[in-house]
């Protein structure tokens, strides 16, 4: 038997109404309004994009300072985001930081 979490009505600071079953404060309406139209962040899901921006990672140069393992520890970043980020880095001649690299 699958038990679904109950969705609760939430309001963002702009007054948008939305339902969430988690404690994630992200407003779907605000996420759509704030989605970049270009760059690597525009290719990511809202949770991944918000997680990176929250961590101050908003450029590929900043992204290249992290290992894949480090990024996966950030709430909102999942394994599906890594290949897209890797491809974006490679397009600019960059790569993720290697394990053990300073």
Coordinates of N, CA and C in Angstrom, one line a residue:
X1 N 0.8 -1.2 0.0 CA 0.0 0.0 0.0 C 0.9 1.3 0.0
X2 N 0.6 2.2 -0.9 CA 1.4 3.4 -1.0 C 0.6 4.5 -0.3
X3 N 1.3 5.2 0.6 CA 0.7 6.3 1.4 C 1.2 7.6 0.9
X4 N 0.3 8.4 0.4 CA 0.7 9.7 -0.1 C 0.7 10.7 1.0
X5 N 1.7 11.6 1.0 CA 1.7 12.6 2.0 C 0.7 13.7 1.7
X6 N 0.1 14.2 2.7 CA -1.0 15.2 2.6 C -0.4 16.5 2.2
X7 N -1.0 17.1 1.1 CA -0.5 18.4 0.7 C -1.2 19.5 1.5
X8 N -0.4 20.5 1.9 CA -0.9 21.6 2.7 C -0.9 22.9 1.9
X9 N -1.9 23.7 2.1 CA -1.9 25.0 1.4 C -0.9 25.9 2.0
X10 N -0.1 26.5 1.1 CA 1.0 27.5 1.4 C 0.8 28.8 0.7
X11 N 1.4 29.8 1.2 CA 1.4 31.1 0.5 C 2.9 31.6 0.5
X12 N 3.3 32.1 -0.6 CA 4.7 32.6 -0.7 C 4.6 34.1 -0.3
X13 N 5.8 34.8 -0.2 CA 5.8 36.2 0.2 C 5.1 37.1 -0.8
X14 N 4.9 36.6 -2.0 CA 4.2 37.4 -3.0 C 2.7 37.2 -3.0
X15 N 2.3 36.2 -2.1 CA 0.9 36.0 -2.0 C 0.3 34.8 -2.9
X16 N 1.2 34.2 -3.6 CA 0.8 33.0 -4.5 C 0.4 31.9 -3.6
X17 N -0.7 31.2 -4.0 CA -1.2 30.0 -3.2 C -0.7 28.8 -3.9
X18 N -0.2 27.8 -3.1 CA 0.2 26.5 -3.7 C 0.2 25.5 -2.6
X19 N 0.1 24.2 -3.1 CA 0.1 23.1 -2.2 C 1.4 22.3 -2.2
X20 N 1.9 22.0 -1.0 CA 3.1 21.2 -0.9 C 2.9 20.1 0.1
X21 N 3.5 18.9 -0.1 CA 3.5 17.9 0.9 C 4.8 17.8 1.7
X22 N 5.8 18.7 1.3 CA 7.0 18.7 2.0 C 7.2 20.1 2.6
X23 N 8.3 20.3 3.3 CA 8.6 21.6 4.0 C 9.3 22.6 3.0
X24 N 9.5 22.1 1.8 CA 10.2 23.0 0.8 C 9.4 24.3 0.6
X25 N 10.0 25.4 0.8 CA 9.3 26.7 0.7 C 9.1 27.2 -0.7
X26 N 9.7 26.6 -1.7 CA 9.7 27.0 -3.0 C 8.3 27.1 -3.6
X27 N 8.0 28.3 -4.2 CA 6.7 28.6 -4.8 C 6.8 28.3 -6.3
X28 N 5.9 27.4 -6.8 CA 6.0 27.0 -8.2 C 5.8 28.2 -9.1
X29 N 4.9 29.1 -8.7 CA 4.6 30.3 -9.6 C 5.8 31.2 -9.6
X30 N 6.5 31.5 -8.5 CA 7.7 32.3 -8.5 C 8.8 31.6 -9.2
X31 N 8.9 30.3 -9.1 CA 10.0 29.5 -9.8 C 9.8 29.7 -11.3
X32 N 8.6 29.7 -11.8 CA 8.4 29.9 -13.2 C 8.7 31.3 -13.7
X33 N 8.3 32.3 -12.8 CA 8.6 33.7 -13.2 C 10.1 34.0 -13.1
X34 N 10.8 33.3 -12.3 CA 12.3 33.6 -12.1 C 13.2 32.7 -12.9
X35 N 12.6 31.8 -13.7 CA 13.5 30.9 -14.4 C 14.3 31.6 -15.5
X36 N 15.6 31.4 -15.5 CA 16.4 32.1 -16.5 C 16.1 31.6 -17.9
X37 N 16.2 32.4 -18.9 CA 15.9 32.0 -20.3 C 17.1 31.4 -21.0
X38 N 18.3 31.6 -20.4 CA 19.5 31.1 -21.1 C 20.6 30.8 -20.0
X39 N 21.6 30.1 -20.4 CA 22.7 29.7 -19.5 C 22.4 28.3 -18.9
X40 N 23.3 27.8 -18.1 CA 23.2 26.4 -17.6 C 22.1 26.3 -16.6
X41 N 21.8 27.4 -15.8 CA 20.7 27.3 -14.8 C 19.4 27.1 -15.5
X42 N 19.2 27.6 -16.7 CA 17.9 27.5 -17.4 C 17.6 26.1 -17.8
X43 N 18.6 25.2 -17.8 CA 18.4 23.8 -18.2 C 18.1 22.9 -17.0
X44 N 18.2 23.4 -15.8 CA 18.0 22.6 -14.6 C 16.5 22.7 -14.1
X45 N 16.1 21.7 -13.3 CA 14.8 21.7 -12.7 C 14.9 22.9 -11.6
X46 N 13.7 23.3 -11.2 CA 13.6 24.4 -10.2 C 14.3 24.0 -8.9
X47 N 14.1 22.8 -8.4 CA 14.8 22.5 -7.1 C 16.3 22.5 -7.2
X48 N 16.8 22.0 -8.4 CA 18.3 22.0 -8.6 C 18.8 23.5 -8.7
X49 N 18.1 24.2 -9.6 CA 18.5 25.6 -9.8 C 18.4 26.4 -8.5
X50 N 17.4 26.3 -7.7 CA 17.3 27.0 -6.5 C 18.3 26.6 -5.5
X51 N 18.7 25.3 -5.4 CA 19.7 24.8 -4.5 C 21.1 25.5 -4.9
X52 N 21.4 25.5 -6.2 CA 22.7 26.1 -6.6 C 22.7 27.6 -6.3
X53 N 21.7 28.3 -6.6 CA 21.7 29.7 -6.4 C 21.8 30.0 -4.9
X54 N 21.1 29.2 -4.0 CA 21.1 29.3 -2.6 C 22.6 29.2 -2.1
X55 N 23.3 28.3 -2.7 CA 24.7 28.0 -2.3 C 25.7 29.0 -3.0
X56 N 25.2 30.0 -3.8 CA 26.0 31.0 -4.4 C 26.7 30.5 -5.7
X57 N 26.1 29.4 -6.3 CA 26.7 28.8 -7.5 C 25.8 29.2 -8.6
X58 N 26.2 30.3 -9.3 CA 25.3 30.8 -10.4 C 26.1 31.0 -11.7
X59 N 27.4 30.6 -11.7 CA 28.1 30.6 -12.9 C 28.8 29.3 -13.1
X60 N 29.2 29.0 -14.3 CA 30.0 27.7 -14.6 C 31.3 27.7 -13.9
X61 N 31.9 28.9 -13.8 CA 33.2 29.0 -13.1 C 33.0 28.6 -11.6
X62 N 32.0 29.1 -11.0 CA 31.7 28.7 -9.6 C 31.4 27.2 -9.5
X63 N 30.6 26.7 -10.5 CA 30.2 25.2 -10.5 C 31.5 24.4 -10.6
X64 N 32.5 24.8 -11.3 CA 33.7 24.0 -11.5 C 34.5 23.9 -10.3
X65 N 34.2 24.6 -9.2 CA 34.9 24.5 -8.0 C 34.4 23.4 -7.1
X66 N 33.4 22.6 -7.5 CA 32.8 21.6 -6.8 C 33.0 20.2 -7.4
X67 N 33.1 19.2 -6.6 CA 33.1 17.8 -7.1 C 31.6 17.4 -7.3
X68 N 31.4 16.4 -8.1 CA 30.1 15.8 -8.3 C 29.5 15.4 -7.0
X69 N 30.4 14.8 -6.2 CA 30.0 14.2 -4.9 C 29.5 15.4 -4.0
X70 N 30.3 16.5 -4.0 CA 29.9 17.7 -3.2 C 28.5 18.2 -3.6
X71 N 28.3 18.3 -4.9 CA 27.0 18.8 -5.4 C 25.8 17.9 -5.0
X72 N 26.1 16.6 -5.0 CA 25.0 15.7 -4.7 C 24.6 15.7 -3.2
X73 N 25.5 16.3 -2.4 CA 25.2 16.5 -1.0 C 24.2 17.7 -0.7
X74 N 24.1 18.5 -1.7 CA 23.2 19.7 -1.6 C 21.8 19.3 -1.8
X75 N 20.9 19.6 -0.8 CA 19.5 19.3 -0.9 C 18.9 20.0 -2.2
X76 N 18.3 19.2 -3.0 CA 17.7 19.7 -4.3 C 18.5 19.3 -5.5
X77 N 19.7 18.8 -5.3 CA 20.5 18.4 -6.5 C 20.4 16.8 -6.5
X78 N 20.0 16.3 -7.6 CA 19.9 14.9 -7.7 C 20.8 14.4 -8.9
X79 N 20.9 13.1 -9.0 CA 21.8 12.5 -10.0 C 21.4 12.9 -11.4
X80 N 20.2 13.2 -11.7 CA 19.8 13.5 -13.1 C 20.3 14.9 -13.5
X81 N 20.7 15.7 -12.5 CA 21.2 17.1 -12.9 C 22.7 17.0 -13.3
X82 N 23.4 16.0 -12.8 CA 24.8 16.0 -13.0 C 25.2 15.9 -14.5
X83 N 24.6 15.1 -15.3 CA 25.1 15.0 -16.7 C 24.8 16.4 -17.5
X84 N 23.8 17.1 -17.2 CA 23.5 18.4 -17.8 C 24.5 19.4 -17.4
X85 N 24.9 19.4 -16.1 CA 25.9 20.3 -15.6 C 27.2 20.0 -16.2
X86 N 27.6 18.7 -16.3 CA 28.8 18.3 -16.9 C 28.9 18.8 -18.3
X87 N 27.9 18.6 -19.1 CA 27.8 19.0 -20.5 C 28.0 20.5 -20.6
X88 N 27.4 21.3 -19.7 CA 27.5 22.7 -19.8 C 28.9 23.1 -19.5
X89 N 29.5 22.5 -18.5 CA 30.9 22.8 -18.1 C 31.9 22.5 -19.3
X90 N 31.7 21.3 -19.9 CA 32.5 20.9 -21.1 C 32.4 21.8 -22.2
X91 N 31.2 22.4 -22.5 CA 31.0 23.3 -23.6 C 31.9 24.6 -23.4
X92 N 32.2 24.9 -22.2 CA 33.1 26.0 -21.9 C 34.5 25.7 -21.5
X93 N 34.9 24.4 -21.8 CA 36.2 23.9 -21.5 C 36.5 23.8 -20.0
X94 N 35.5 23.6 -19.2 CA 35.6 23.4 -17.8 C 35.2 22.0 -17.4
X95 N 35.5 21.7 -16.1 CA 35.0 20.4 -15.6 C 34.8 20.5 -14.1
X96 N 34.1 19.5 -13.6 CA 34.0 19.4 -12.1 C 35.3 19.3 -11.5
X97 N 35.5 19.8 -10.2 CA 36.7 19.6 -9.5 C 36.8 18.1 -9.2
X98 N 38.0 17.6 -9.3 CA 38.3 16.2 -9.0 C 38.4 15.9 -7.6
X99 N 38.0 14.7 -7.1 CA 38.2 14.4 -5.7 C 39.6 14.5 -5.3
X100 N 39.8 15.1 -4.1 CA 41.2 15.3 -3.6 C 41.9 16.5 -4.1
X101 N 41.3 17.2 -5.1 CA 41.9 18.4 -5.7 C 41.6 19.6 -4.8
X102 N 42.6 20.5 -4.7 CA 42.4 21.7 -3.9 C 41.8 22.8 -4.7

